[in-house]
Coordinates of C-alpha atoms in Angstrom, one line a residue:
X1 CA -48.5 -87.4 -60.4
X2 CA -46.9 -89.2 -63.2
X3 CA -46.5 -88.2 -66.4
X4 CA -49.5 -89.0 -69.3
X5 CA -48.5 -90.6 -72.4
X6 CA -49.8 -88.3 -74.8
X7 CA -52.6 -89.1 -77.3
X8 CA -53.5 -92.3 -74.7
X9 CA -55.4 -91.9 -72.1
X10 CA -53.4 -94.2 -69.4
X11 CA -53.6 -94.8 -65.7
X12 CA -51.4 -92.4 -63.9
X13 CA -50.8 -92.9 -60.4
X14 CA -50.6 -90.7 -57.3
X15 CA -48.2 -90.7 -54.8
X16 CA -49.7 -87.6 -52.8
X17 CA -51.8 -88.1 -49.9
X18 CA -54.9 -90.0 -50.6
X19 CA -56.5 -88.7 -47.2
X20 CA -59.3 -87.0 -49.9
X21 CA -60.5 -90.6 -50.6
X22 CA -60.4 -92.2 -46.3
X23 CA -63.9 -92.4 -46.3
X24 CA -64.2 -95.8 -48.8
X25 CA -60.6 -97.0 -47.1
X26 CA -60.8 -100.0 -45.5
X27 CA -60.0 -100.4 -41.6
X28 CA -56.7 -101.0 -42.6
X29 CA -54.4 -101.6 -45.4
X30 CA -51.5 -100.3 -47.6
X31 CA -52.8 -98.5 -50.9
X32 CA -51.9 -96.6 -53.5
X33 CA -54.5 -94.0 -55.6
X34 CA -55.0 -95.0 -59.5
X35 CA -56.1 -91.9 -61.5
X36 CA -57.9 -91.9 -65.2
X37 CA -56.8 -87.8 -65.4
X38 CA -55.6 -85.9 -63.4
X39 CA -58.2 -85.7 -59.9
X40 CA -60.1 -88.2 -61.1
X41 CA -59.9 -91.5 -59.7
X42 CA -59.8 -94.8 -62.2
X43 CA -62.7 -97.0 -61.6
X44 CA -62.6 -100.4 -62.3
X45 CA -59.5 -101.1 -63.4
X46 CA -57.9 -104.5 -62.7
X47 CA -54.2 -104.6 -61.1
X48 CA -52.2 -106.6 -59.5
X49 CA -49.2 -106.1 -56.8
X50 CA -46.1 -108.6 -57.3
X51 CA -42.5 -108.7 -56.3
X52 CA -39.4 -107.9 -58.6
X53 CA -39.7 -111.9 -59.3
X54 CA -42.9 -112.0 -60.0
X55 CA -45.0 -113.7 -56.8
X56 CA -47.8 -111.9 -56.9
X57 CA -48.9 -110.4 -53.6
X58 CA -52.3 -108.8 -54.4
X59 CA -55.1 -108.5 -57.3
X60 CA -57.9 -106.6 -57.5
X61 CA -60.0 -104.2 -59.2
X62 CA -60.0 -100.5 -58.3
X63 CA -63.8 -98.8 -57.1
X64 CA -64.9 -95.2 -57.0
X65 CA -62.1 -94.4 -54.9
X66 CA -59.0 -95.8 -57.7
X67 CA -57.2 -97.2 -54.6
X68 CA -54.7 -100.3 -55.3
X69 CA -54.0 -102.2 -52.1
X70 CA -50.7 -103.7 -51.5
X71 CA -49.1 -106.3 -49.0
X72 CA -45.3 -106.4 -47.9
X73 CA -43.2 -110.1 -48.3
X74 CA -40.7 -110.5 -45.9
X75 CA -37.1 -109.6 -47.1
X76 CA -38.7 -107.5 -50.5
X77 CA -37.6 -104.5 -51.1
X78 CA -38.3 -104.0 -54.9
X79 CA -42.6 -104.4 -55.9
X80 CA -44.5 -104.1 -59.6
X81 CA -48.0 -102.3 -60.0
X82 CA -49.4 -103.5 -62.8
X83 CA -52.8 -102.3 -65.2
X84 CA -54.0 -103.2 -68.3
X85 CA -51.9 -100.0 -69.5
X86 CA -49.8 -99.5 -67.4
X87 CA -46.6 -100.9 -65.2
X88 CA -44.4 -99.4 -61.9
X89 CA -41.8 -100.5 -60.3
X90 CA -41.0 -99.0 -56.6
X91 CA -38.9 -99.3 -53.8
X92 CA -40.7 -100.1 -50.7
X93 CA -38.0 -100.0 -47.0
X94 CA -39.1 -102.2 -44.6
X95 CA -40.0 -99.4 -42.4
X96 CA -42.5 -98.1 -44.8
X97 CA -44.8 -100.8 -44.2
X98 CA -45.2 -99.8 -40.6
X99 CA -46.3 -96.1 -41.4
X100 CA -49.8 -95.1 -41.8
X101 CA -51.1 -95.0 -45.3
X102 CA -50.8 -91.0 -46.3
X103 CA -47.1 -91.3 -44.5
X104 CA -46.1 -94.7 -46.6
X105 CA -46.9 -93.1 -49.8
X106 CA -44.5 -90.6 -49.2
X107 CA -42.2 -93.4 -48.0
X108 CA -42.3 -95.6 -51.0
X109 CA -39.9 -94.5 -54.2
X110 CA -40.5 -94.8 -57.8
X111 CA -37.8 -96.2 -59.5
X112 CA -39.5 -97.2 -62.7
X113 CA -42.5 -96.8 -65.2
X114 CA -43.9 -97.1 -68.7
X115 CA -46.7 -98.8 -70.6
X116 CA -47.7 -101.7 -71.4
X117 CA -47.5 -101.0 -74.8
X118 CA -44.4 -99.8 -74.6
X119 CA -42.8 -102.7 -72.7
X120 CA -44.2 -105.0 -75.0
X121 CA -43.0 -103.1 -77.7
X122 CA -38.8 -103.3 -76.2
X123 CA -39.4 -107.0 -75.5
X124 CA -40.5 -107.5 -79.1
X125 CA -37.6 -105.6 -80.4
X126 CA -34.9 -107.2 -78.2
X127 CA -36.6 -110.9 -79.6
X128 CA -36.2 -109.3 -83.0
X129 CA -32.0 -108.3 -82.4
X130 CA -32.0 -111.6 -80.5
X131 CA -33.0 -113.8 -83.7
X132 CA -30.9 -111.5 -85.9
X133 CA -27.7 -112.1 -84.3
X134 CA -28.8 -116.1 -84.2
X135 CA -29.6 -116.0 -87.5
X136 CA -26.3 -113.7 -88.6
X137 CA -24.3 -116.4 -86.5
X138 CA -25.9 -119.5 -88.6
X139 CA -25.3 -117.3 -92.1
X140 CA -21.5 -117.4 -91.2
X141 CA -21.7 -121.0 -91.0
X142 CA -23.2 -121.9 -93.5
X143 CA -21.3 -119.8 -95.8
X144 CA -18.3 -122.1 -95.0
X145 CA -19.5 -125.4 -95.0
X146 CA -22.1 -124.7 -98.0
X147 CA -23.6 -128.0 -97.4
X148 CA -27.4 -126.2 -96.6
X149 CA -30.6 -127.9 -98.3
X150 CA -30.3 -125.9 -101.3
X151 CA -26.4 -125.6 -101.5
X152 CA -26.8 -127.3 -104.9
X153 CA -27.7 -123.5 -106.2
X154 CA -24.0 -122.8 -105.8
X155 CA -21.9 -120.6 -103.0
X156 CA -24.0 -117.8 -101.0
X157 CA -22.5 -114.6 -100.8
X158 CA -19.8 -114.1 -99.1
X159 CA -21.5 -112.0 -96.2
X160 CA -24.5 -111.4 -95.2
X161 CA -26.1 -107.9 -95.1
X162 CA -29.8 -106.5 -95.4
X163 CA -28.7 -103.9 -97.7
X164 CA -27.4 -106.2 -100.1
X165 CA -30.2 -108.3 -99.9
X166 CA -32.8 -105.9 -100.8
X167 CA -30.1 -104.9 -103.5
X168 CA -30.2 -108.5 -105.0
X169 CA -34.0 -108.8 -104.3
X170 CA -34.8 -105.2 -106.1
X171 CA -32.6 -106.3 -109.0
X172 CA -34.0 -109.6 -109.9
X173 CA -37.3 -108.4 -109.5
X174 CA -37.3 -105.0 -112.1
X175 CA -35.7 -107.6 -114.4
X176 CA -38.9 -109.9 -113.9
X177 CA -40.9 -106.8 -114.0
X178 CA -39.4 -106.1 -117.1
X179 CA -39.5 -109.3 -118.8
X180 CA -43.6 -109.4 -118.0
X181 CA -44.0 -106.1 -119.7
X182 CA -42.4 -107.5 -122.8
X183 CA -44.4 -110.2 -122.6
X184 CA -48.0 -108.0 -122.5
X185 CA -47.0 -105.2 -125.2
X186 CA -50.0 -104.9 -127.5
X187 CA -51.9 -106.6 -125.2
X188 CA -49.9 -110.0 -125.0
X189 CA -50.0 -113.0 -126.7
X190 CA -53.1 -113.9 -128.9
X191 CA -54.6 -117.2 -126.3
X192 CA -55.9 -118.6 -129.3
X193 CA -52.7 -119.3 -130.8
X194 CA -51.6 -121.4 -128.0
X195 CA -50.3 -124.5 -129.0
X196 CA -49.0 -127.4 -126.2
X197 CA -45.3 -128.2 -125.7
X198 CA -44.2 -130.9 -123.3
X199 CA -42.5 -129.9 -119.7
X200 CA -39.7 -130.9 -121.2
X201 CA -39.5 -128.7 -123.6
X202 CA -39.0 -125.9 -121.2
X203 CA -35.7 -128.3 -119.3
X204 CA -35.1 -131.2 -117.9
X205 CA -37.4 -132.6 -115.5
X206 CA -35.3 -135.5 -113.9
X207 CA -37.0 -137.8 -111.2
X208 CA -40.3 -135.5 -112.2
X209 CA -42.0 -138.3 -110.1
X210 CA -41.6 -136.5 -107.1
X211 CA -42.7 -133.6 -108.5
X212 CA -45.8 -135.3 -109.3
X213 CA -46.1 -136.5 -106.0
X214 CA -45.1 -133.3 -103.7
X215 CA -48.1 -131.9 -106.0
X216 CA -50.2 -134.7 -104.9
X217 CA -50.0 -133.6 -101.3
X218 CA -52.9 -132.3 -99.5
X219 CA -52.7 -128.7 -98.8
X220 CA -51.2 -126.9 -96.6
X221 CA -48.0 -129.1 -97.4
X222 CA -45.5 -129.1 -94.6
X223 CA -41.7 -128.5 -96.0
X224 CA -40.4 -131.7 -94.7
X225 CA -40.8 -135.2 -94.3
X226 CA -40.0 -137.5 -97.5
X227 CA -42.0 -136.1 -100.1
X228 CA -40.4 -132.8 -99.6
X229 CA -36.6 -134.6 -99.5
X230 CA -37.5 -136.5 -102.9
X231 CA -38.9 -133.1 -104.4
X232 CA -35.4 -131.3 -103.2
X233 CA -33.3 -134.3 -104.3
X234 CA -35.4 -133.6 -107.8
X235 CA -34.4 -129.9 -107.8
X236 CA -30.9 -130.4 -107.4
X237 CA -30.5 -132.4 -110.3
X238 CA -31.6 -129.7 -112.3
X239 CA -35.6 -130.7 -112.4
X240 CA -36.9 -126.6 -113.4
X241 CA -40.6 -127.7 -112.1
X242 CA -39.4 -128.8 -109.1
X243 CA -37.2 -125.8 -108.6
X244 CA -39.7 -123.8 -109.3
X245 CA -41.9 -125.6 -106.6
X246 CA -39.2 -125.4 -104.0
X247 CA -39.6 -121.4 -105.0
X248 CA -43.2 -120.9 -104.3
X249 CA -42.8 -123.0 -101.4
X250 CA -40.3 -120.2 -99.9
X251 CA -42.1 -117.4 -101.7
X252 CA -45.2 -118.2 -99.2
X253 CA -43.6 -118.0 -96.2
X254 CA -43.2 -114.9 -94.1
X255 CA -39.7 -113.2 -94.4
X256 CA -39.5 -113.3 -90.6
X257 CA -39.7 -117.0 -91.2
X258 CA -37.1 -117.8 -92.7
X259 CA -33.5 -117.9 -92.3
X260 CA -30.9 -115.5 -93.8
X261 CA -29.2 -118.6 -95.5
X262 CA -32.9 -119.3 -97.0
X263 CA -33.6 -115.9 -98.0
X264 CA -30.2 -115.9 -99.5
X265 CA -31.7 -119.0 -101.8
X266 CA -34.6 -117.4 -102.6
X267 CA -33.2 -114.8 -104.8
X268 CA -30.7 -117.5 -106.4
X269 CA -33.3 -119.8 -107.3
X270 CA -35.5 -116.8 -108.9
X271 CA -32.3 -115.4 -110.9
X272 CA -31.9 -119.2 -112.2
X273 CA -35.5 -119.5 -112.3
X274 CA -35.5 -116.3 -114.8
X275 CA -32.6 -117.1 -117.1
X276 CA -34.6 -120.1 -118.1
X277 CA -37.7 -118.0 -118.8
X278 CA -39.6 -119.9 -116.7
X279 CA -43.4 -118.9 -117.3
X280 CA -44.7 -119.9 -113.7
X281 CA -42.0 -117.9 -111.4
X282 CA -43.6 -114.3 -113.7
X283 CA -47.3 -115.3 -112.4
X284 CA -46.2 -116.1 -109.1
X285 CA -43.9 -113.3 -108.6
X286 CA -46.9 -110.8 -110.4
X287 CA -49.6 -112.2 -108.2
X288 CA -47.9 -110.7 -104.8
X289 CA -46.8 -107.6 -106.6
X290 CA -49.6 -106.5 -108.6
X291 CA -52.2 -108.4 -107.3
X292 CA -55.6 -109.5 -108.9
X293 CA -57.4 -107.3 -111.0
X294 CA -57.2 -107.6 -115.2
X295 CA -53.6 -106.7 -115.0
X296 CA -52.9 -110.1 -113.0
X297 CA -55.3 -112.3 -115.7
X298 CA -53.2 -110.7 -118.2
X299 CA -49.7 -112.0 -116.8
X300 CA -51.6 -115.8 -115.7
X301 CA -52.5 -115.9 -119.6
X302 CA -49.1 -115.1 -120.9
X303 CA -47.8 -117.6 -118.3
X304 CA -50.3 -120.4 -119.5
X305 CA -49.1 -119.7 -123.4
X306 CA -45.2 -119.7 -122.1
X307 CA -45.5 -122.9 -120.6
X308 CA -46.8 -122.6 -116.7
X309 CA -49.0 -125.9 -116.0
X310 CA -50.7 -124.0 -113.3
X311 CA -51.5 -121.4 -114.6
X312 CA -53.1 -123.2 -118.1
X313 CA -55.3 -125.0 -115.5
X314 CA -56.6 -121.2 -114.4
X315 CA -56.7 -119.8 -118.0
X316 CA -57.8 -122.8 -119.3
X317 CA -61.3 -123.0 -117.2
X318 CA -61.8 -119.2 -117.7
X319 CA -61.8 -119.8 -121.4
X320 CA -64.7 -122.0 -121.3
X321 CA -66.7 -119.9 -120.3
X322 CA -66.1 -117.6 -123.3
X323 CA -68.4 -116.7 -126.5
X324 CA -65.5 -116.8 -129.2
X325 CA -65.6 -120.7 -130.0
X326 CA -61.9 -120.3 -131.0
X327 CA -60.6 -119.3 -127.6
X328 CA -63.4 -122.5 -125.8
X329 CA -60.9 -124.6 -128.1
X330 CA -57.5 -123.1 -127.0
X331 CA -59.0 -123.0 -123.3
X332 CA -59.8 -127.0 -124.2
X333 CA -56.3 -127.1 -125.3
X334 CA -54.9 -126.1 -122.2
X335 CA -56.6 -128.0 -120.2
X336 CA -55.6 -131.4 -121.8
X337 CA -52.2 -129.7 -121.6
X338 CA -52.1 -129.2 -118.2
X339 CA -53.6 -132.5 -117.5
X340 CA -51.4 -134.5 -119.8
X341 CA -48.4 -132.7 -117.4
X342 CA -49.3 -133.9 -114.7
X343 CA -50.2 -137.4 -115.6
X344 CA -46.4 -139.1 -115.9
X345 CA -43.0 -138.1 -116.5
X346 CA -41.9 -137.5 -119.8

């Protein structure tokens, strides 16, 4: 009998002598006994017989008596049982096939098991070392010809490690963290004092054009084709909304996603990002931190008084809705702020 994952309750299979079950054998044919628990037979469980390459020999579905029948392929010595839960692998002499069924299952020798789950589980780690090493490999690369989309952030460190990833990632983001809870002391800035500056007020916004017109885009926007060039070409001359864009645009994506030179970027561009006091990376950055919730309309206001287009256009409409006439008129404010942002370059 073979061994029972524990807290699962898997297919094991018998190699003893199945003579209990003849009576539902067929005439004749190779089998082997599937069993839910021990002395129990499995019922209706689909399997299939294959060679060590894969041709698969027989399929079927065990009945009342758990039996899994099997064919030989000339010149195989090496087979795979398969289940939903489970897998074997034995080795089958040519001989065996020519004994009677009790005397083949003694024949036959296990050389390998496990569960599916299990398996799947290995092959999804070795795909995970796999693409580390590839992307490890590319890091190295990159580092010495510094010539990547974003290489206009400056030199990536000089290696690349996890450790010091999540070291750079931690750091930038309690100084964020910090820099937000500044911001909200005394419960933040007053909304009806908000007065509009210009984009540029905040930097430089050179060819802000395609800014404008990467922001046009129907969403979800794919991160290539021209109007993603034009909006990098815009970042690297400086152009903090489209920086800021090319951010977010990272930020979304899953970390599995992305390369090590990219994730390497990502904290540069939030570092340069935050020296600016840039008011859209705080909401961004506090909206997959903190998440929604009063705290997260707190820190989309304070963004919205600091200069975030976006987020005026979200604090903006929520203000109209208010009783206080004085924060309808800021909320107006905003609005033709935001608007008047997005119109041209300035």
């Amino acid at each position: 009998m073979l061994k029972l994952l524990p807290k699962k309750t898997l297919l094991t299979l018998s190699l003893l002598s199945p003579l209990s079950h003849a009576a539902n054998a067929p005439a004749a044919g190779h089998y082997l006994t599937l069993y839910a628990v021990p002395g129990v037979p499995q019922d209706d469980d689909p399997y299939t017989w294959s060679t060590a390459g894969g041709k698969q020999l027989t399929k079927g579905v065990t009945k009342a008596d758990g039996r899994a029948y099997l064919k030989a392929e000339e010149g195989e010595e090496t087979y795979v049982l398969e289940t939903v839960s489970m897998r074997w692998t034995f080795t089958v002499p040519a001989r065996c096939w020519q004994e009677a069924p009790a005397a083949f299952q003694s024949c036959l020798k296990l050389k390998q098991s496990g569960s599916q789950y299990d398996i799947r589980q290995d092959a999804e780690k070795l795909a995970r070392e796999k693409d580390q090493q590839a992307k490890a490999v590319a890091y190295e690369l990159a580092v010495r010809a510094n010539d990547d989309a974003l290489a206009w952030l400056g030199k990536l460190p000089p290696q690349w490690s996890v450790q010091e990833h999540a070291r750079r990632l931690l750091s930038i983001g309690d100084k964020m963290e910090r820099h937000i809870a500044s911001g909200l002391r005394q419960g933040g800035p007053d909304a009806r004092q908000f007065v509009c500056k210009a984009p540029t007020a905040y930097g430089a916004l050179p060819q802000q054009q395609a800014v404008l017109a990467y922001q046009l885009q129907p969403r979800p926007v794919l991160h290539a084709g021209a109007a993603w060039d034009q909006l990098l070409s815009a970042a690297a001359q400086g152009n903090w909304m489209a920086r800021l864009e090319v951010y977010e645009a990272l930020a979304e994506r899953k970390v599995s996603e992305l390369s090590y030179v990219e994730q390497a970027r990502l904290v540069q561009l939030m570092q340069w990002l935050h020296q600016r006091e840039i008011a859209g990376l705080y909401s961004f950055f506090s909206a997959r931190t903190i998440g929604d919730g009063a705290m997260q309309d707190r820190v989309a206001r304070l963004a919205a008084m600091q200069g975030s287009v976006a987020d005026q256009s979200v604090v903006g409409t929520l203000l109209q809705h208010e009783d206080d006439p004085a924060l309808v008129a800021a909320g107006k404010r905003m609005l033709d702020c935001a608007a008047a942002a997005m119109q041209s370059p300035r």
